[in-house]
mmCIF file of C-alpha atoms in Angstrom:
data_model
loop_
_atom_site.group_PDB
_atom_site.id
_atom_site.type_symbol
_atom_site.label_atom_id
_atom_site.label_comp_id
_atom_site.label_asym_id
_atom_site.label_seq_id
_atom_site.Cartn_x
_atom_site.Cartn_y
_atom_site.Cartn_z
ATOM 1 C CA MET K 20 26.912 -52.129 -30.165
ATOM 2 C CA ARG K 21 28.161 -52.672 -26.645
ATOM 3 C CA LEU K 22 25.140 -52.177 -24.412
ATOM 4 C CA VAL K 23 23.728 -52.376 -20.929
ATOM 5 C CA PHE K 24 20.059 -53.289 -20.763
ATOM 6 C CA MET K 25 17.815 -52.006 -17.953
ATOM 7 C CA GLY K 26 14.393 -53.572 -17.491
ATOM 8 C CA THR K 27 12.296 -55.475 -14.989
ATOM 9 C CA PRO K 28 8.857 -56.944 -15.949
ATOM 10 C CA ASP K 29 7.642 -59.291 -18.676
ATOM 11 C CA PHE K 30 7.233 -56.394 -21.117
ATOM 12 C CA ALA K 31 10.996 -55.780 -21.091
ATOM 13 C CA VAL K 32 11.930 -59.409 -21.815
ATOM 14 C CA ALA K 33 11.018 -59.135 -25.508
ATOM 15 C CA THR K 34 13.387 -56.176 -25.880
ATOM 16 C CA LEU K 35 16.245 -58.123 -24.300
ATOM 17 C CA ASP K 36 15.486 -61.078 -26.576
ATOM 18 C CA ALA K 37 15.582 -58.834 -29.637
ATOM 19 C CA LEU K 38 18.890 -57.231 -28.653
ATOM 20 C CA VAL K 39 20.511 -60.636 -28.159
ATOM 21 C CA ALA K 40 19.087 -61.974 -31.429
ATOM 22 C CA ALA K 41 20.404 -58.912 -33.298
ATOM 23 C CA GLY K 42 23.931 -59.696 -32.116
ATOM 24 C CA HIS K 43 24.488 -56.755 -29.785
ATOM 25 C CA GLU K 44 27.056 -57.227 -27.046
ATOM 26 C CA ILE K 45 25.153 -57.046 -23.764
ATOM 27 C CA ALA K 46 27.793 -56.221 -21.152
ATOM 28 C CA ALA K 47 25.282 -56.429 -18.303
ATOM 29 C CA VAL K 48 21.611 -56.430 -17.415
ATOM 30 C CA VAL K 49 20.293 -54.167 -14.662
ATOM 31 C CA THR K 50 16.973 -54.966 -13.026
ATOM 32 C CA GLN K 51 15.087 -54.178 -9.834
ATOM 33 C CA PRO K 52 15.963 -56.100 -6.651
ATOM 34 C CA ASP K 53 14.122 -59.401 -6.141
ATOM 35 C CA LYS K 54 11.035 -59.087 -3.927
ATOM 36 C CA PRO K 55 8.900 -61.542 -1.948
ATOM 37 C CA LYS K 56 5.619 -62.337 -3.691
ATOM 38 C CA GLY K 57 2.512 -64.427 -3.098
ATOM 39 C CA ARG K 58 1.070 -65.843 0.088
ATOM 40 C CA GLY K 59 4.271 -67.684 0.939
ATOM 41 C CA LYS K 60 6.338 -64.510 0.433
ATOM 42 C CA ASN K 61 8.848 -66.462 -1.610
ATOM 43 C CA VAL K 62 11.538 -64.258 -3.130
ATOM 44 C CA LEU K 63 11.224 -64.434 -6.908
ATOM 45 C CA MET K 64 13.557 -63.239 -9.638
ATOM 46 C CA THR K 65 12.295 -60.530 -11.937
ATOM 47 C CA PRO K 66 11.367 -61.791 -15.436
ATOM 48 C CA VAL K 67 14.294 -59.879 -16.934
ATOM 49 C CA LYS K 68 16.783 -61.357 -14.464
ATOM 50 C CA GLU K 69 15.532 -64.846 -15.231
ATOM 51 C CA ARG K 70 16.033 -64.311 -18.976
ATOM 52 C CA ALA K 71 19.446 -62.676 -18.510
ATOM 53 C CA LEU K 72 20.680 -65.654 -16.509
ATOM 54 C CA PHE K 73 19.443 -67.925 -19.292
ATOM 55 C CA TYR K 74 21.669 -65.960 -21.674
ATOM 56 C CA GLN K 75 24.515 -66.034 -19.085
ATOM 57 C CA ILE K 76 24.633 -62.236 -18.963
ATOM 58 C CA PRO K 77 25.908 -60.610 -15.719
ATOM 59 C CA VAL K 78 23.032 -59.166 -13.674
ATOM 60 C CA TYR K 79 23.124 -56.170 -11.318
ATOM 61 C CA GLN K 80 20.273 -55.197 -8.970
ATOM 62 C CA PRO K 81 21.173 -51.927 -7.234
ATOM 63 C CA LYS K 82 18.552 -50.349 -4.983
ATOM 64 C CA ARG K 83 19.511 -46.997 -6.503
ATOM 65 C CA VAL K 84 21.261 -46.732 -9.861
ATOM 66 C CA ARG K 85 22.388 -43.185 -9.033
ATOM 67 C CA GLU K 86 24.877 -44.409 -6.393
ATOM 68 C CA GLU K 87 28.435 -43.442 -7.263
ATOM 69 C CA SER K 88 29.791 -46.982 -6.974
ATOM 70 C CA PHE K 89 27.313 -48.166 -9.615
ATOM 71 C CA LEU K 90 27.926 -45.169 -11.870
ATOM 72 C CA GLN K 91 31.640 -45.929 -11.799
ATOM 73 C CA LEU K 92 30.915 -49.537 -12.733
ATOM 74 C CA LEU K 93 29.005 -48.341 -15.808
ATOM 75 C CA ARG K 94 31.799 -45.954 -16.789
ATOM 76 C CA GLU K 95 34.308 -48.791 -16.757
ATOM 77 C CA MET K 96 32.174 -50.809 -19.187
ATOM 78 C CA GLU K 97 32.831 -48.290 -22.017
ATOM 79 C CA LEU K 98 29.304 -48.509 -23.388
ATOM 80 C CA ASP K 99 27.876 -47.361 -26.692
ATOM 81 C CA ALA K 100 24.345 -47.108 -25.264
ATOM 82 C CA ILE K 101 22.073 -48.099 -22.425
ATOM 83 C CA VAL K 102 18.690 -49.452 -23.495
ATOM 84 C CA VAL K 103 15.844 -49.024 -20.989
ATOM 85 C CA ALA K 104 12.427 -50.727 -21.046
ATOM 86 C CA ALA K 105 10.068 -50.566 -18.060
ATOM 87 C CA PHE K 106 12.949 -50.483 -15.603
ATOM 88 C CA GLY K 107 11.276 -48.790 -12.637
ATOM 89 C CA GLN K 108 13.853 -46.239 -11.474
ATOM 90 C CA ILE K 109 14.469 -42.662 -12.586
ATOM 91 C CA LEU K 110 17.935 -42.211 -14.109
ATOM 92 C CA SER K 111 20.102 -39.272 -13.102
ATOM 93 C CA GLN K 112 21.624 -36.961 -15.692
ATOM 94 C CA GLU K 113 25.043 -38.223 -14.627
ATOM 95 C CA LEU K 114 24.045 -41.753 -15.613
ATOM 96 C CA LEU K 115 22.373 -40.602 -18.849
ATOM 97 C CA ASP K 116 25.642 -38.989 -19.952
ATOM 98 C CA ILE K 117 27.807 -42.107 -19.524
ATOM 99 C CA PRO K 118 27.241 -44.017 -22.816
ATOM 100 C CA LYS K 119 28.461 -42.722 -26.173
ATOM 101 C CA TYR K 120 24.931 -42.529 -27.600
ATOM 102 C CA GLY K 121 23.179 -41.928 -24.287
ATOM 103 C CA CYS K 122 20.233 -43.896 -22.901
ATOM 104 C CA ILE K 123 17.452 -45.048 -25.227
ATOM 105 C CA ASN K 124 14.016 -45.821 -23.807
ATOM 106 C CA VAL K 125 11.408 -48.172 -25.273
ATOM 107 C CA HIS K 126 8.041 -46.674 -24.299
ATOM 108 C CA ALA K 127 4.674 -48.333 -24.910
ATOM 109 C CA SER K 128 2.736 -45.386 -26.315
ATOM 110 C CA LEU K 129 2.820 -42.847 -29.088
ATOM 111 C CA LEU K 130 4.487 -40.012 -27.239
ATOM 112 C CA PRO K 131 3.841 -37.334 -26.137
ATOM 113 C CA LYS K 132 0.515 -38.984 -25.211
ATOM 114 C CA TYR K 133 0.449 -41.466 -22.322
ATOM 115 C CA ARG K 134 3.689 -40.752 -20.555
ATOM 116 C CA GLY K 135 3.998 -42.659 -17.302
ATOM 117 C CA ALA K 136 3.700 -46.098 -15.775
ATOM 118 C CA ALA K 137 0.602 -47.701 -17.334
ATOM 119 C CA PRO K 138 0.128 -46.540 -20.947
ATOM 120 C CA ILE K 139 -1.089 -49.940 -22.178
ATOM 121 C CA ASN K 140 -4.045 -49.921 -19.792
ATOM 122 C CA TRP K 141 -5.004 -46.289 -20.179
ATOM 123 C CA VAL K 142 -5.271 -46.315 -23.972
ATOM 124 C CA LEU K 143 -7.940 -49.020 -23.548
ATOM 125 C CA LEU K 144 -9.678 -47.310 -20.634
ATOM 126 C CA ASN K 145 -9.901 -44.113 -22.686
ATOM 127 C CA GLY K 146 -11.111 -45.808 -25.851
ATOM 128 C CA GLU K 147 -8.173 -44.961 -28.113
ATOM 129 C CA LYS K 148 -8.197 -46.438 -31.618
ATOM 130 C CA LYS K 149 -4.437 -46.791 -31.973
ATOM 131 C CA THR K 150 -1.287 -46.907 -29.895
ATOM 132 C CA GLY K 151 2.289 -48.015 -30.478
ATOM 133 C CA ILE K 152 5.910 -47.838 -29.421
ATOM 134 C CA THR K 153 8.165 -44.809 -29.231
ATOM 135 C CA THR K 154 11.921 -45.022 -28.861
ATOM 136 C CA MET K 155 13.227 -41.958 -27.081
ATOM 137 C CA GLN K 156 16.521 -40.300 -26.185
ATOM 138 C CA MET K 157 16.162 -40.150 -22.414
ATOM 139 C CA ASP K 158 16.552 -36.944 -20.435
ATOM 140 C CA ALA K 159 16.109 -36.238 -16.727
ATOM 141 C CA GLY K 160 12.316 -35.806 -17.067
ATOM 142 C CA LEU K 161 9.617 -38.480 -17.008
ATOM 143 C CA ASP K 162 9.258 -39.718 -20.607
ATOM 144 C CA THR K 163 9.984 -36.222 -21.931
ATOM 145 C CA GLY K 164 13.096 -36.840 -24.061
ATOM 146 C CA ASP K 165 13.391 -36.382 -27.819
ATOM 147 C CA MET K 166 11.602 -39.025 -29.886
ATOM 148 C CA LEU K 167 13.697 -41.165 -32.225
ATOM 149 C CA GLU K 168 11.287 -43.580 -33.931
ATOM 150 C CA LYS K 169 7.637 -44.612 -33.714
ATOM 151 C CA ALA K 170 5.705 -47.712 -34.725
ATOM 152 C CA GLU K 171 1.894 -47.634 -34.684
ATOM 153 C CA LEU K 172 -0.551 -50.421 -33.822
ATOM 154 C CA VAL K 173 -4.315 -50.463 -34.384
ATOM 155 C CA ILE K 174 -6.272 -51.445 -31.270
ATOM 156 C CA GLU K 175 -8.708 -54.258 -32.009
ATOM 157 C CA GLU K 176 -12.304 -54.161 -30.798
ATOM 158 C CA LYS K 177 -11.865 -56.903 -28.174
ATOM 159 C CA GLU K 178 -8.284 -56.024 -27.219
ATOM 160 C CA THR K 179 -7.384 -56.585 -23.571
ATOM 161 C CA ALA K 180 -4.466 -55.125 -21.668
ATOM 162 C CA GLY K 181 -2.919 -58.593 -21.736
ATOM 163 C CA SER K 182 -3.150 -59.089 -25.495
ATOM 164 C CA LEU K 183 -2.027 -55.520 -26.212
ATOM 165 C CA HIS K 184 0.902 -55.922 -23.814
ATOM 166 C CA ASP K 185 2.200 -58.910 -25.780
ATOM 167 C CA LYS K 186 1.849 -57.159 -29.153
ATOM 168 C CA LEU K 187 3.590 -54.018 -27.947
ATOM 169 C CA ALA K 188 6.376 -55.959 -26.233
ATOM 170 C CA LYS K 189 7.186 -57.672 -29.540
ATOM 171 C CA LEU K 190 6.925 -54.396 -31.454
ATOM 172 C CA GLY K 191 9.234 -52.708 -28.942
ATOM 173 C CA GLY K 192 11.912 -55.323 -29.511
ATOM 174 C CA GLU K 193 11.708 -54.815 -33.255
ATOM 175 C CA LEU K 194 11.796 -51.026 -33.069
ATOM 176 C CA ILE K 195 14.759 -50.736 -30.709
ATOM 177 C CA CYS K 196 16.907 -52.761 -33.103
ATOM 178 C CA SER K 197 15.970 -50.399 -35.922
ATOM 179 C CA THR K 198 16.681 -47.372 -33.742
ATOM 180 C CA LEU K 199 20.126 -48.585 -32.638
ATOM 181 C CA LYS K 200 21.131 -49.357 -36.224
ATOM 182 C CA LYS K 201 20.131 -45.888 -37.437
ATOM 183 C CA LEU K 202 21.698 -44.251 -34.394
ATOM 184 C CA GLU K 203 25.029 -45.870 -35.189
ATOM 185 C CA GLU K 204 24.707 -44.873 -38.852
ATOM 186 C CA GLY K 205 23.895 -41.290 -37.897
ATOM 187 C CA SER K 206 20.658 -41.368 -39.898
ATOM 188 C CA LEU K 207 18.244 -40.452 -37.085
ATOM 189 C CA THR K 208 16.839 -36.985 -36.475
ATOM 190 C CA PRO K 209 15.550 -36.604 -32.897
ATOM 191 C CA THR K 210 12.160 -34.887 -32.638
ATOM 192 C CA LYS K 211 11.011 -32.741 -29.733
ATOM 193 C CA GLN K 212 7.819 -33.828 -27.988
ATOM 194 C CA GLU K 213 5.168 -31.263 -28.854
ATOM 195 C CA GLY K 214 1.390 -31.234 -28.850
ATOM 196 C CA GLU K 215 -1.229 -32.948 -26.707
ATOM 197 C CA SER K 216 0.112 -34.917 -23.766
ATOM 198 C CA CYS K 217 -1.408 -36.915 -20.922
ATOM 199 C CA TYR K 218 -0.130 -38.979 -18.015
ATOM 200 C CA ALA K 219 -0.823 -42.720 -17.649
ATOM 201 C CA LYS K 220 -0.766 -43.012 -13.879
ATOM 202 C CA MET K 221 -0.009 -46.232 -12.024
ATOM 203 C CA LEU K 222 -2.937 -48.605 -11.551
ATOM 204 C CA GLU K 223 -4.591 -49.296 -8.206
ATOM 205 C CA LYS K 224 -6.875 -52.227 -7.413
ATOM 206 C CA SER K 225 -9.664 -49.853 -6.417
ATOM 207 C CA LEU K 226 -9.849 -48.622 -10.012
ATOM 208 C CA GLY K 227 -11.493 -51.927 -10.951
ATOM 209 C CA ASP K 228 -14.535 -51.455 -8.695
ATOM 210 C CA ILE K 229 -17.360 -51.077 -11.234
ATOM 211 C CA ASP K 230 -19.601 -48.042 -10.909
ATOM 212 C CA TRP K 231 -22.807 -49.302 -12.516
ATOM 213 C CA THR K 232 -24.120 -45.756 -12.965
ATOM 214 C CA GLN K 233 -21.515 -45.277 -15.695
ATOM 215 C CA ASP K 234 -22.490 -46.158 -19.259
ATOM 216 C CA ALA K 235 -21.981 -49.676 -20.627
ATOM 217 C CA VAL K 236 -19.260 -48.590 -23.068
ATOM 218 C CA THR K 237 -17.107 -47.160 -20.257
ATOM 219 C CA ILE K 238 -17.594 -50.256 -18.090
ATOM 220 C CA GLU K 239 -16.723 -52.626 -20.938
ATOM 221 C CA ARG K 240 -13.507 -50.662 -21.539
ATOM 222 C CA LEU K 241 -12.732 -51.052 -17.846
ATOM 223 C CA VAL K 242 -13.149 -54.824 -18.168
ATOM 224 C CA ARG K 243 -10.694 -55.016 -21.074
ATOM 225 C CA GLY K 244 -8.297 -52.356 -19.825
ATOM 226 C CA LEU K 245 -7.778 -54.065 -16.454
ATOM 227 C CA ASN K 246 -7.521 -57.615 -17.795
ATOM 228 C CA PRO K 247 -5.483 -59.409 -16.451
ATOM 229 C CA TRP K 248 -4.565 -56.987 -13.626
ATOM 230 C CA PRO K 249 -6.005 -55.634 -11.415
ATOM 231 C CA SER K 250 -9.284 -56.758 -13.083
ATOM 232 C CA ALA K 251 -12.722 -55.155 -13.111
ATOM 233 C CA TYR K 252 -14.963 -56.377 -10.317
ATOM 234 C CA THR K 253 -18.260 -55.927 -8.506
ATOM 235 C CA HIS K 254 -19.941 -57.637 -5.547
ATOM 236 C CA LEU K 255 -22.537 -60.404 -5.476
ATOM 237 C CA ASP K 256 -24.042 -61.417 -2.125
ATOM 238 C CA GLY K 257 -21.108 -59.764 -0.362
ATOM 239 C CA GLN K 258 -18.482 -61.618 -2.415
ATOM 240 C CA VAL K 259 -16.121 -60.172 -5.008
ATOM 241 C CA LEU K 260 -17.192 -61.005 -8.550
ATOM 242 C CA LYS K 261 -14.551 -60.391 -11.219
ATOM 243 C CA ILE K 262 -15.756 -59.650 -14.749
ATOM 244 C CA TRP K 263 -13.343 -60.933 -17.400
ATOM 245 C CA GLU K 264 -15.297 -60.561 -20.621
ATOM 246 C CA ALA K 265 -18.403 -58.580 -21.521
ATOM 247 C CA GLU K 266 -20.296 -56.980 -24.388
ATOM 248 C CA VAL K 267 -22.210 -53.743 -24.777
ATOM 249 C CA SER K 268 -25.885 -53.480 -25.690
ATOM 250 C CA GLU K 269 -28.007 -50.364 -26.171
ATOM 251 C CA ARG K 270 -30.947 -52.190 -24.594
ATOM 252 C CA GLU K 271 -32.572 -50.421 -21.647
ATOM 253 C CA SER K 272 -34.529 -52.373 -19.027
ATOM 254 C CA GLY K 273 -35.821 -49.490 -16.953
ATOM 255 C CA GLU K 274 -34.287 -51.126 -13.871
ATOM 256 C CA LYS K 275 -31.841 -49.567 -11.435
ATOM 257 C CA ALA K 276 -28.177 -49.419 -12.513
ATOM 258 C CA GLY K 277 -26.453 -52.624 -11.375
ATOM 259 C CA SER K 278 -29.609 -54.755 -11.640
ATOM 260 C CA VAL K 279 -29.487 -58.173 -13.296
ATOM 261 C CA PHE K 280 -32.574 -57.975 -15.501
ATOM 262 C CA LEU K 281 -32.092 -60.971 -17.770
ATOM 263 C CA VAL K 282 -30.400 -64.344 -17.233
ATOM 264 C CA GLU K 283 -29.866 -66.410 -20.386
ATOM 265 C CA LYS K 284 -28.136 -69.760 -20.846
ATOM 266 C CA ALA K 285 -24.749 -68.191 -21.546
ATOM 267 C CA ALA K 286 -25.196 -64.505 -20.696
ATOM 268 C CA ILE K 287 -26.015 -62.255 -17.764
ATOM 269 C CA TRP K 288 -27.574 -58.896 -18.631
ATOM 270 C CA VAL K 289 -26.948 -55.978 -16.245
ATOM 271 C CA GLN K 290 -28.440 -52.502 -16.507
ATOM 272 C CA THR K 291 -25.921 -49.658 -16.442
ATOM 273 C CA GLY K 292 -26.284 -45.888 -16.387
ATOM 274 C CA ARG K 293 -26.818 -46.045 -20.129
ATOM 275 C CA GLY K 294 -27.241 -49.300 -22.024
ATOM 276 C CA SER K 295 -26.623 -52.820 -20.772
ATOM 277 C CA LEU K 296 -23.547 -54.922 -20.066
ATOM 278 C CA ILE K 297 -23.728 -58.555 -21.179
ATOM 279 C CA ILE K 298 -21.404 -60.597 -18.975
ATOM 280 C CA ARG K 299 -19.815 -63.561 -20.779
ATOM 281 C CA ASP K 300 -16.891 -64.559 -18.553
ATOM 282 C CA LEU K 301 -16.584 -64.113 -14.784
ATOM 283 C CA GLN K 302 -15.099 -65.378 -11.531
ATOM 284 C CA LEU K 303 -16.717 -65.476 -8.109
ATOM 285 C CA GLN K 304 -14.479 -65.085 -5.059
ATOM 286 C CA GLY K 305 -12.777 -68.384 -4.208
ATOM 287 C CA LYS K 306 -13.798 -69.993 -7.508
ATOM 288 C CA LYS K 307 -12.136 -70.509 -10.872
ATOM 289 C CA ARG K 308 -12.717 -68.247 -13.856
ATOM 290 C CA MET K 309 -15.526 -69.605 -16.042
ATOM 291 C CA ASP K 310 -17.900 -68.650 -18.808
ATOM 292 C CA ALA K 311 -21.385 -67.472 -17.909
ATOM 293 C CA ALA K 312 -22.981 -70.801 -18.884
ATOM 294 C CA ALA K 313 -20.775 -72.763 -16.452
ATOM 295 C CA PHE K 314 -21.301 -70.174 -13.730
ATOM 296 C CA LEU K 315 -25.082 -70.312 -14.047
ATOM 297 C CA ARG K 316 -25.093 -74.106 -13.819
ATOM 298 C CA GLY K 317 -23.682 -73.815 -10.322
ATOM 299 C CA PHE K 318 -25.203 -70.542 -9.138
ATOM 300 C CA ALA K 319 -28.912 -69.754 -9.135
ATOM 301 C CA LEU K 320 -28.706 -66.099 -10.151
ATOM 302 C CA LYS K 321 -32.122 -64.468 -10.142
ATOM 303 C CA THR K 322 -33.333 -61.479 -12.116
ATOM 304 C CA GLY K 323 -33.635 -58.435 -9.902
ATOM 305 C CA THR K 324 -30.330 -59.182 -8.153
ATOM 306 C CA LEU K 325 -28.429 -55.946 -7.539
ATOM 307 C CA LEU K 326 -24.663 -56.003 -8.045
ATOM 308 C CA GLY K 327 -22.265 -53.794 -6.136
ATOM 309 C CA LYS K 328 -21.060 -52.993 -2.633
ATOM 310 C CA GLY K 329 -23.666 -53.417 0.063
ATOM 311 C CA CYS K 330 -25.844 -55.549 -2.184
#
């Protein structure tokens, strides 16, 4: 097929790789404009742009894809389909109607559940047992188009947003190739989205601030669901303390929620609203990430220490 690919972050790179490997003709790649990042505010290419240039594919970065000049450019390409994966702009109906087979989205959830910007994180935060990829015929709504194919993935016990991201990115690349093949053959039957739905809203850094009055299971999900970004965190002696890995225990100490009640050689036990959180991997502000054993060799953490703001 003759395609245009629209995508921006790391997640979308695997889809572009799969389309190239499958032999599709990629007429162009469309990605978000480059933005300054980091302390030095250096302007960096998006991950998709970087990969497209590696493949020597023309790259376009319009501020708004609904502009008439860009729409006309797409019309002149005589496309079979536009494939979209985590692009970052809403497509107008006029754009959706340009390709022969329309615009096909690679979405990282089992629709209709977890529409929106951060489905990978929210399935972990909510304790789901499975997730997957849905390919969808795009319409003018937000992830509301007819479903084409699904591929399921079981969520492992210690899954983080980072590890799940990589698995789903690979799965998305595999599924879109299957979907395009069946679309061209005419063997797909689009399915309306019906049943339970929910919205996976965009993440904010403040979401990671641990509320120790919550139960240990919820807090441990927060740790995994926000790893690597924006990360779950608390405060120790007025400094931000990121929690990267933890375990749940039913043990109750009788201490106030947020209290460190046991310090072992390689574990820090904290009382929560119900049960205990055993911290295994952490990072104090200005320091490197380290396991609890290394942290405790350099920091004299005492039992009775209260974690959280104002502590």
